Tab-separated table of C-alpha atoms in Angstrom:
chain	number	residue	atom	x	y	z
C	899	MET	CA	-88.854	-47.496	-36.527
C	900	LYS	CA	-86.989	-50.127	-38.526
C	901	VAL	CA	-83.482	-50.794	-37.211
C	902	GLU	CA	-80.620	-52.914	-38.504
C	903	ALA	CA	-77.119	-53.831	-37.332
C	904	ASN	CA	-74.568	-55.382	-39.698
C	905	ARG	CA	-71.398	-56.907	-38.322
C	906	THR	CA	-68.461	-55.236	-40.047
C	907	SER	CA	-66.051	-58.193	-40.050
C	908	TRP	CA	-66.297	-61.951	-40.155
C	909	PHE	CA	-64.580	-62.513	-36.805
C	910	GLY	CA	-65.476	-59.346	-34.878
C	911	TRP	CA	-68.730	-58.201	-33.318
C	912	ASP	CA	-68.511	-54.499	-34.182
C	913	CYS	CA	-71.508	-53.339	-36.234
C	914	SER	CA	-72.757	-50.571	-38.444
C	915	LEU	CA	-76.184	-49.221	-37.475
C	916	ARG	CA	-79.068	-48.282	-39.747
C	917	MET	CA	-82.332	-46.695	-38.689
C	918	ASP	CA	-85.108	-46.385	-41.264
C	919	GLY	CA	-82.607	-47.508	-43.903
C	920	ARG	CA	-80.080	-44.717	-43.230
C	921	LEU	CA	-76.583	-45.416	-41.947
C	922	CYS	CA	-76.482	-43.559	-38.634
C	923	GLY	CA	-73.637	-44.973	-36.567
C	924	VAL	CA	-71.569	-47.857	-35.267
C	925	MET	CA	-71.317	-49.925	-32.131
C	926	GLY	CA	-68.242	-51.699	-30.863
C	927	PHE	CA	-67.315	-54.203	-28.194
C	928	ALA	CA	-64.229	-54.357	-26.007
C	929	TRP	CA	-62.210	-57.552	-26.235
C	930	THR	CA	-63.554	-58.660	-22.835
C	931	GLY	CA	-67.142	-58.212	-24.045
C	932	ARG	CA	-68.134	-56.349	-20.912
C	933	SER	CA	-67.970	-52.843	-22.323
C	934	GLY	CA	-68.050	-50.988	-25.606
C	935	THR	CA	-68.881	-47.847	-27.528
C	936	ILE	CA	-71.825	-46.575	-29.498
C	937	VAL	CA	-71.456	-43.720	-31.974
C	938	VAL	CA	-74.701	-42.271	-33.340
C	939	GLY	CA	-74.924	-39.097	-35.373
C	940	GLY	CA	-71.353	-38.177	-34.453
C	941	ASP	CA	-72.010	-38.418	-30.680
C	942	GLU	CA	-70.048	-41.034	-28.735
C	943	PHE	CA	-71.510	-43.040	-25.862
C	944	GLN	CA	-69.627	-45.443	-23.591
C	945	VAL	CA	-71.172	-48.685	-22.359
C	946	ARG	CA	-69.499	-49.795	-19.143
C	947	SER	CA	-69.940	-52.905	-17.088
C	948	GLN	CA	-70.262	-52.722	-13.329
C	949	GLY	CA	-68.324	-55.276	-11.344
C	950	VAL	CA	-66.163	-58.212	-12.302
C	951	PHE	CA	-68.853	-60.489	-13.725
C	952	GLY	CA	-70.581	-57.845	-15.834
C	953	GLY	CA	-74.273	-58.320	-15.068
C	954	VAL	CA	-75.005	-54.583	-15.061
C	955	TRP	CA	-74.277	-52.159	-17.935
C	956	ASP	CA	-74.525	-48.396	-17.993
C	957	MET	CA	-74.504	-46.096	-21.016
C	958	TRP	CA	-72.679	-42.826	-20.441
C	959	GLN	CA	-72.088	-39.692	-22.464
C	960	GLY	CA	-69.160	-38.025	-20.748
C	961	ASN	CA	-70.088	-37.892	-17.041
C	962	ARG	CA	-73.836	-38.234	-17.663
C	963	LEU	CA	-75.572	-41.578	-17.083
C	964	LEU	CA	-78.206	-42.081	-19.812
C	965	ALA	CA	-79.350	-45.684	-19.425
C	966	SER	CA	-78.787	-48.772	-17.342
C	967	ALA	CA	-79.449	-52.490	-17.811
C	968	LYS	CA	-79.295	-55.488	-15.487
C	969	LYS	CA	-79.202	-59.132	-16.556
C	970	LYS	CA	-81.586	-61.293	-14.569
C	971	SER	CA	-81.114	-64.933	-13.638
C	972	PHE	CA	-83.643	-66.037	-16.272
C	973	PRO	CA	-81.598	-66.756	-19.399
C	974	SER	CA	-81.639	-63.958	-21.952
C	975	ARG	CA	-83.625	-61.471	-19.876
C	976	VAL	CA	-82.399	-57.943	-19.200
C	977	GLU	CA	-84.195	-55.222	-17.264
C	978	VAL	CA	-83.521	-51.832	-18.837
C	979	ASP	CA	-83.952	-48.327	-17.458
C	980	LEU	CA	-84.020	-45.843	-20.353
C	981	ASP	CA	-84.366	-42.351	-18.972
C	982	GLY	CA	-86.877	-43.506	-16.352
C	983	MET	CA	-88.750	-45.974	-18.595
C	984	GLN	CA	-88.701	-49.485	-17.109
C	985	LEU	CA	-88.407	-52.063	-19.896
C	986	VAL	CA	-87.507	-55.721	-20.341
C	987	LEU	CA	-85.578	-57.289	-23.217
C	988	GLN	CA	-86.175	-61.028	-23.320
C	989	CYS	CA	-86.208	-64.087	-25.546
C	990	PRO	CA	-89.688	-65.571	-25.848
C	991	SER	CA	-88.169	-69.063	-25.458
C	992	LEU	CA	-84.921	-70.673	-24.316
C	993	PHE	CA	-83.932	-71.704	-27.832
C	994	SER	CA	-84.737	-68.442	-29.581
C	995	ARG	CA	-82.281	-65.728	-30.566
C	996	ASN	CA	-85.114	-63.271	-31.107
C	997	PHE	CA	-85.772	-60.646	-28.458
C	998	GLU	CA	-88.941	-58.831	-27.512
C	999	LEU	CA	-88.908	-55.435	-25.855
C	1000	LEU	CA	-91.629	-55.203	-23.213
C	1001	GLN	CA	-93.043	-52.272	-21.306
C	1002	GLY	CA	-95.050	-53.915	-18.568
C	1003	SER	CA	-96.790	-56.819	-20.302
C	1004	ARG	CA	-97.049	-55.039	-23.671
C	1005	THR	CA	-94.596	-55.780	-26.499
C	1006	ILE	CA	-93.335	-52.468	-27.902
C	1007	GLY	CA	-90.461	-53.700	-30.061
C	1008	ARG	CA	-88.448	-56.649	-31.315
C	1009	LEU	CA	-84.891	-57.456	-32.381
C	1010	GLU	CA	-83.987	-60.643	-34.246
C	1011	ARG	CA	-81.577	-62.258	-36.653
C	1012	ALA	CA	-82.419	-61.495	-40.272
C	1013	GLY	CA	-82.164	-65.227	-41.121
C	1014	TRP	CA	-80.592	-68.562	-40.180
C	1015	PHE	CA	-77.178	-67.983	-41.729
C	1016	THR	CA	-76.888	-64.235	-41.508
C	1017	ARG	CA	-74.962	-61.996	-39.162
C	1018	ARG	CA	-77.478	-59.132	-39.409
C	1019	MET	CA	-79.868	-57.951	-36.729
C	1020	VAL	CA	-83.174	-56.434	-37.786
C	1021	GLY	CA	-86.111	-55.176	-35.815
C	1022	GLU	CA	-88.591	-52.517	-34.855
C	1023	LEU	CA	-88.083	-50.132	-31.949
C	1024	PRO	CA	-90.291	-47.241	-30.779
C	1025	ASP	CA	-90.208	-44.098	-32.943
C	1026	PRO	CA	-90.126	-41.512	-30.151
C	1027	TRP	CA	-86.900	-42.915	-28.709
C	1028	ALA	CA	-83.625	-41.105	-29.249
C	1029	PRO	CA	-81.231	-42.938	-31.625
C	1030	GLN	CA	-78.791	-43.704	-28.781
C	1031	GLN	CA	-81.595	-45.404	-26.816
C	1032	ARG	CA	-82.360	-47.675	-29.772
C	1033	ALA	CA	-78.637	-48.331	-30.221
C	1034	PHE	CA	-78.274	-49.285	-26.529
C	1035	ALA	CA	-81.052	-51.891	-26.851
C	1036	MET	CA	-79.344	-53.239	-29.998
C	1037	TRP	CA	-75.943	-53.303	-28.224
C	1038	LEU	CA	-77.430	-55.329	-25.355
C	1039	VAL	CA	-78.944	-57.935	-27.686
C	1040	MET	CA	-75.733	-58.235	-29.720
C	1041	MET	CA	-73.763	-58.612	-26.467
C	1042	MET	CA	-76.064	-61.466	-25.361
C	1043	TRP	CA	-75.654	-63.159	-28.754
C	1044	ARG	CA	-71.893	-62.767	-28.376
C	1045	ARG	CA	-71.893	-64.294	-24.889
C	1046	ARG	CA	-74.029	-67.207	-26.081
C	1047	ALA	CA	-71.702	-67.827	-29.048
C	1048	ARG	CA	-68.617	-67.755	-26.817
C	1049	SER	CA	-70.120	-70.136	-24.254
C	1050	SER	CA	-71.122	-72.630	-26.969
C	1051	ASN	CA	-67.534	-72.736	-28.258
C	1052	HIS	CA	-66.134	-74.121	-25.016
């Protein structure tokens, strides 16, 4: 399924979400960058960081844990547990901002910048996934882009 995230302001990282060309929700980031919200189809999901340094993120709906992700020491690599599916989001190279979604050694999706000077994310994610699962993968990639941008400004 084709997915797209458009940042809604020049200075912020909050985004509108489109799936198969239809506006379906928004995702937002807390000022600290370690947590945020995803709203898809009117349902709200919280993304919360575990611990002070924020290397683990969980997506919750109310008191129900739906997904979890853990950043690994390899730059731009995150292990994701989506409802029991073990996946990896990773950049194919150190200098890339594109991400591949892997299940085992097989690429099942991708998320990338729409162009050199754009603030849009585009990609393909598996059709059978629930919209909030796709949005969580998109939130994780946008969060890594945000962290990279902040670290390059210092």
